[in-house]
CSV table of C-alpha atoms in Angstrom, one decimal:
chain,number,residue,atom,x,y,z
A,1,GLU,CA,58.4,48.9,87.3
A,2,ILE,CA,61.3,48.8,89.7
A,3,VAL,CA,60.3,47.9,93.3
A,4,LEU,CA,62.3,49.4,96.1
A,5,THR,CA,62.4,47.7,99.5
A,6,GLN,CA,63.6,49.6,102.6
A,7,SER,CA,64.8,48.2,105.9
A,8,PRO,CA,64.3,48.3,108.7
A,9,ALA,CA,60.7,49.7,108.8
A,10,THR,CA,61.4,51.5,112.0
A,11,LEU,CA,64.7,52.4,113.7
A,12,SER,CA,64.8,53.6,117.3
A,13,LEU,CA,68.1,55.1,118.4
A,14,SER,CA,69.5,57.5,120.9
A,15,PRO,CA,71.0,60.9,120.1
A,16,GLY,CA,74.6,60.5,119.1
A,17,GLU,CA,74.2,57.0,117.7
A,18,ARG,CA,74.9,56.0,114.1
A,19,ALA,CA,71.9,55.2,111.9
A,20,THR,CA,72.2,52.9,108.9
A,21,LEU,CA,69.2,52.7,106.6
A,22,SER,CA,69.0,50.3,103.7
A,23,CYS,CA,67.3,50.5,100.3
A,24,ARG,CA,67.3,47.5,97.9
A,25,ALA,CA,66.1,47.6,94.3
A,26,SER,CA,64.4,44.7,92.4
A,27,GLN,CA,66.9,45.3,89.5
A,28,SER,CA,69.9,47.5,89.0
A,29,VAL,CA,69.4,51.2,89.1
A,30,SER,CA,73.1,52.0,88.5
A,31,SER,CA,73.8,55.1,90.8
A,32,PHE,CA,70.5,56.8,90.1
A,33,LEU,CA,69.1,56.7,93.6
A,34,ALA,CA,68.1,59.6,95.8
A,35,TRP,CA,67.2,59.9,99.5
A,36,TYR,CA,64.6,62.2,101.0
A,37,GLN,CA,63.7,63.1,104.6
A,38,GLN,CA,60.1,63.8,105.6
A,39,LYS,CA,59.6,65.3,109.1
A,40,PRO,CA,56.2,65.1,110.6
A,41,GLY,CA,53.7,67.5,109.0
A,42,GLN,CA,56.3,68.6,106.4
A,43,ALA,CA,57.0,68.1,102.7
A,44,PRO,CA,59.9,65.8,101.8
A,45,ARG,CA,63.4,67.3,101.5
A,46,LEU,CA,66.1,66.0,99.2
A,47,LEU,CA,69.1,64.7,101.2
A,48,ILE,CA,71.2,62.7,98.7
A,49,TYR,CA,71.1,62.4,94.9
A,50,ASP,CA,72.8,59.9,92.6
A,51,ALA,CA,73.6,57.6,95.5
A,52,SER,CA,76.3,59.6,97.3
A,53,ASN,CA,76.0,63.4,96.5
A,54,ARG,CA,74.7,65.6,99.3
A,55,ALA,CA,72.1,68.1,98.2
A,56,THR,CA,72.6,71.8,98.9
A,57,GLY,CA,72.6,72.7,102.6
A,58,ILE,CA,72.5,69.1,103.9
A,59,PRO,CA,74.7,68.5,107.0
A,60,ALA,CA,77.8,66.4,106.6
A,61,ARG,CA,76.4,63.8,109.1
A,62,PHE,CA,74.2,62.5,106.2
A,63,SER,CA,76.0,60.3,103.7
A,64,GLY,CA,74.9,57.9,101.0
A,65,SER,CA,76.6,54.9,99.4
A,66,GLY,CA,76.0,52.0,97.1
A,67,SER,CA,75.3,51.1,93.4
A,68,GLY,CA,73.4,48.6,91.4
A,69,THR,CA,70.7,47.2,93.7
A,70,ASP,CA,72.0,47.9,97.3
A,71,PHE,CA,72.2,51.4,98.8
A,72,THR,CA,72.7,52.8,102.3
A,73,LEU,CA,71.9,56.1,103.9
A,74,THR,CA,74.0,56.7,107.0
A,75,ILE,CA,73.4,59.3,109.7
A,76,SER,CA,76.8,59.4,111.5
A,77,SER,CA,75.6,60.9,114.8
A,78,LEU,CA,71.8,61.3,115.3
A,79,GLU,CA,70.4,64.6,116.3
A,80,PRO,CA,66.9,65.0,117.9
A,81,GLU,CA,65.7,66.9,114.7
A,82,ASP,CA,66.5,63.8,112.6
A,83,LEU,CA,63.2,62.3,113.7
A,84,ALA,CA,61.6,61.6,110.3
A,85,VAL,CA,60.6,59.1,107.7
A,86,TYR,CA,63.3,58.5,105.1
A,87,TYR,CA,62.5,57.5,101.5
A,88,CYS,CA,64.6,56.3,98.7
A,89,GLN,CA,63.8,56.9,95.0
A,90,GLN,CA,65.1,55.5,91.8
A,91,ARG,CA,65.2,57.3,88.5
A,92,ASN,CA,67.1,54.8,86.4
A,93,ASN,CA,63.9,53.2,85.0
A,94,TRP,CA,60.6,54.9,84.0
A,95,PRO,CA,58.5,55.4,86.0
A,96,THR,CA,60.5,56.7,88.9
A,97,THR,CA,59.5,54.9,92.1
A,98,PHE,CA,59.9,55.4,95.8
A,99,GLY,CA,60.5,52.9,98.6
A,100,PRO,CA,58.0,52.5,101.4
A,101,GLY,CA,60.2,54.5,103.9
A,102,THR,CA,62.1,53.9,107.1
A,103,LYS,CA,60.9,55.7,110.2
A,104,VAL,CA,63.6,56.9,112.5
A,105,ASP,CA,62.6,57.4,116.1
A,106,ILE,CA,64.8,59.2,118.6
A,107,LYS,CA,64.8,57.5,122.1
B,1,GLU,CA,64.7,82.3,97.5
B,2,VAL,CA,63.7,79.4,95.2
B,3,GLN,CA,60.3,78.2,96.3
B,4,LEU,CA,57.1,76.5,95.1
B,5,VAL,CA,53.9,77.6,96.8
B,6,GLN,CA,50.8,75.5,96.4
B,7,SER,CA,47.1,76.4,96.7
B,8,GLY,CA,45.2,75.7,99.9
B,9,ALA,CA,43.4,72.7,101.2
B,10,GLU,CA,40.2,71.6,99.5
B,11,VAL,CA,37.2,69.7,100.6
B,12,LYS,CA,35.1,68.3,97.8
B,13,LYS,CA,32.3,65.8,97.2
B,14,PRO,CA,32.6,62.7,95.0
B,15,GLY,CA,32.0,63.5,91.4
B,16,GLU,CA,33.1,67.1,91.7
B,17,SER,CA,35.9,68.6,89.7
B,18,LEU,CA,39.1,70.3,91.1
B,19,LYS,CA,42.2,72.1,89.9
B,20,ILE,CA,45.0,72.8,92.3
B,21,SER,CA,48.0,74.9,91.6
B,22,CYS,CA,51.8,75.3,92.3
B,23,LYS,CA,53.5,78.6,91.7
B,24,GLY,CA,57.2,78.8,91.3
B,25,SER,CA,59.4,81.8,92.2
B,26,GLY,CA,63.1,82.7,92.5
B,27,TYR,CA,64.2,80.8,89.4
B,28,SER,CA,63.4,80.4,85.7
B,29,PHE,CA,60.2,78.5,86.0
B,30,ALA,CA,59.9,77.5,82.4
B,31,ASN,CA,63.2,75.8,82.3
B,32,TYR,CA,62.7,73.2,85.0
B,33,TRP,CA,60.3,70.3,85.1
B,34,ILE,CA,57.5,70.2,87.7
B,35,ALA,CA,56.4,66.8,89.0
B,36,TRP,CA,53.3,66.0,91.1
B,37,VAL,CA,53.5,63.4,93.9
B,38,ARG,CA,50.7,61.9,95.9
B,39,GLN,CA,50.8,60.9,99.5
B,40,MET,CA,47.7,59.1,100.8
B,41,PRO,CA,47.0,59.3,104.5
B,42,GLU,CA,49.8,57.6,106.5
B,43,LYS,CA,51.3,56.2,103.3
B,44,GLY,CA,54.3,56.7,101.1
B,45,LEU,CA,55.1,58.8,98.1
B,46,GLU,CA,53.8,58.1,94.6
B,47,TRP,CA,55.0,59.9,91.4
B,48,MET,CA,52.0,60.9,89.3
B,49,GLY,CA,53.6,62.7,86.4
B,50,VAL,CA,55.7,65.6,85.2
B,51,ILE,CA,55.5,68.7,83.0
B,52,TYR,CA,58.1,70.9,81.3
B,53,PRO,CA,56.5,74.4,81.4
B,54,SER,CA,58.5,75.7,78.5
B,55,ASP,CA,56.7,73.5,75.9
B,56,SER,CA,54.1,71.7,78.1
B,57,ASP,CA,55.7,68.3,77.4
B,58,THR,CA,53.9,66.0,79.9
B,59,ARG,CA,54.6,62.5,81.0
B,60,TYR,CA,52.3,60.4,83.2
B,61,SER,CA,52.8,57.4,85.5
B,62,PRO,CA,50.7,54.5,84.1
B,63,SER,CA,48.9,54.4,87.4
B,64,PHE,CA,47.6,58.0,86.9
B,65,GLN,CA,47.3,58.2,83.1
B,66,GLY,CA,43.7,59.2,82.3
B,67,GLN,CA,42.9,59.9,86.0
B,68,VAL,CA,44.3,63.4,86.2
B,69,THR,CA,45.5,66.2,83.9
B,70,ILE,CA,48.8,68.1,84.5
B,71,SER,CA,49.2,71.5,82.9
B,72,ALA,CA,51.2,74.6,83.2
B,73,ASP,CA,51.1,78.3,82.4
B,74,LYS,CA,54.6,79.6,82.1
B,75,SER,CA,53.5,83.2,81.8
B,76,ILE,CA,52.4,83.1,85.5
B,77,SER,CA,55.0,80.5,86.6
B,78,THR,CA,52.2,78.1,87.7
B,79,ALA,CA,51.6,74.4,87.2
B,80,TYR,CA,48.3,72.6,87.8
B,81,LEU,CA,46.9,69.2,88.7
B,82,GLN,CA,43.2,68.6,87.9
B,83,TRP,CA,40.5,66.1,88.2
B,84,THR,CA,37.2,66.0,86.4
B,85,SER,CA,35.4,63.6,88.7
B,86,LEU,CA,36.8,63.1,92.2
B,87,LYS,CA,36.5,59.9,94.1
B,88,ALA,CA,36.9,59.2,97.8
B,89,SER,CA,40.1,57.4,97.0
B,90,ASP,CA,41.6,60.7,95.7
B,91,THR,CA,41.8,61.9,99.3
B,92,ALA,CA,45.5,62.6,99.9
B,93,MET,CA,48.2,65.2,100.2
B,94,TYR,CA,49.5,66.3,96.8
B,95,TYR,CA,53.0,67.8,96.4
B,96,CYS,CA,54.5,69.6,93.5
B,97,ALA,CA,58.3,69.3,93.2
B,98,ARG,CA,61.0,70.8,90.9
B,99,THR,CA,63.4,68.6,88.9
B,100,THR,CA,66.0,69.4,86.3
B,101,SER,CA,64.9,66.7,83.9
B,102,ALA,CA,61.8,64.5,83.5
B,103,TYR,CA,63.5,61.8,85.5
B,104,ASP,CA,65.8,63.5,88.0
B,105,ALA,CA,65.7,63.9,91.7
B,106,PHE,CA,63.3,66.5,93.2
B,107,ASP,CA,65.3,69.3,94.7
B,108,ILE,CA,62.6,71.8,95.7
B,109,TRP,CA,59.1,70.8,97.0
B,110,GLY,CA,55.9,72.7,97.6
B,111,GLN,CA,54.3,72.7,101.0
B,112,GLY,CA,51.6,70.3,99.8
B,113,THR,CA,47.8,70.6,99.2
B,114,MET,CA,45.5,68.4,101.2
B,115,VAL,CA,42.5,67.2,99.1
B,116,THR,CA,39.6,65.6,101.0
B,117,VAL,CA,36.8,64.0,99.1
B,118,SER,CA,33.8,63.0,101.2
B,119,SER,CA,30.1,62.9,100.8
């Protein structure tokens, strides 16, 4: 089973700042990595699939990059509504696995 | 509007059985896979398994194989997750989610069903 590690565990930034979230896989997952946003009390929402493709309706301030074992989710300019936990998920190896999440706090 | 609507919260005792549901609408339910994902209190996401409603092809995570049963009734666009004997450790939020293949990203999520198991 592929283990995903996310860092940092918590990120505290002010509105307008740039957020950089990392996801590292225990072995290569090619580009088969997705990112989800889970706001408090809500279900997760797909942000990015296959490392760099924004899902339908996702604002352009969210972008994904990386391949192999190292991936990044970037929020170019934080909005107050971006307060959430962000999870990465790999689908290259069965079973699909999720990372432990990065909590983004807005100062 | 494409959506998945899950059944309501449940409170059960250890040893009881339970079946929760997930109804799809706004798309061809039979032709997309439905996955179930567990989220224990204050914890992360765990993939439990997935079903293709068109032919009921089902795959389970090794961690959940034998612990739960996933099924679907395409005639009423509904997928199910069931337990025969609940444990306190089954207390969690359970989400269903749509995916285009057995191992793809989850593009549509249900609102979640909270299951509480307590004596």
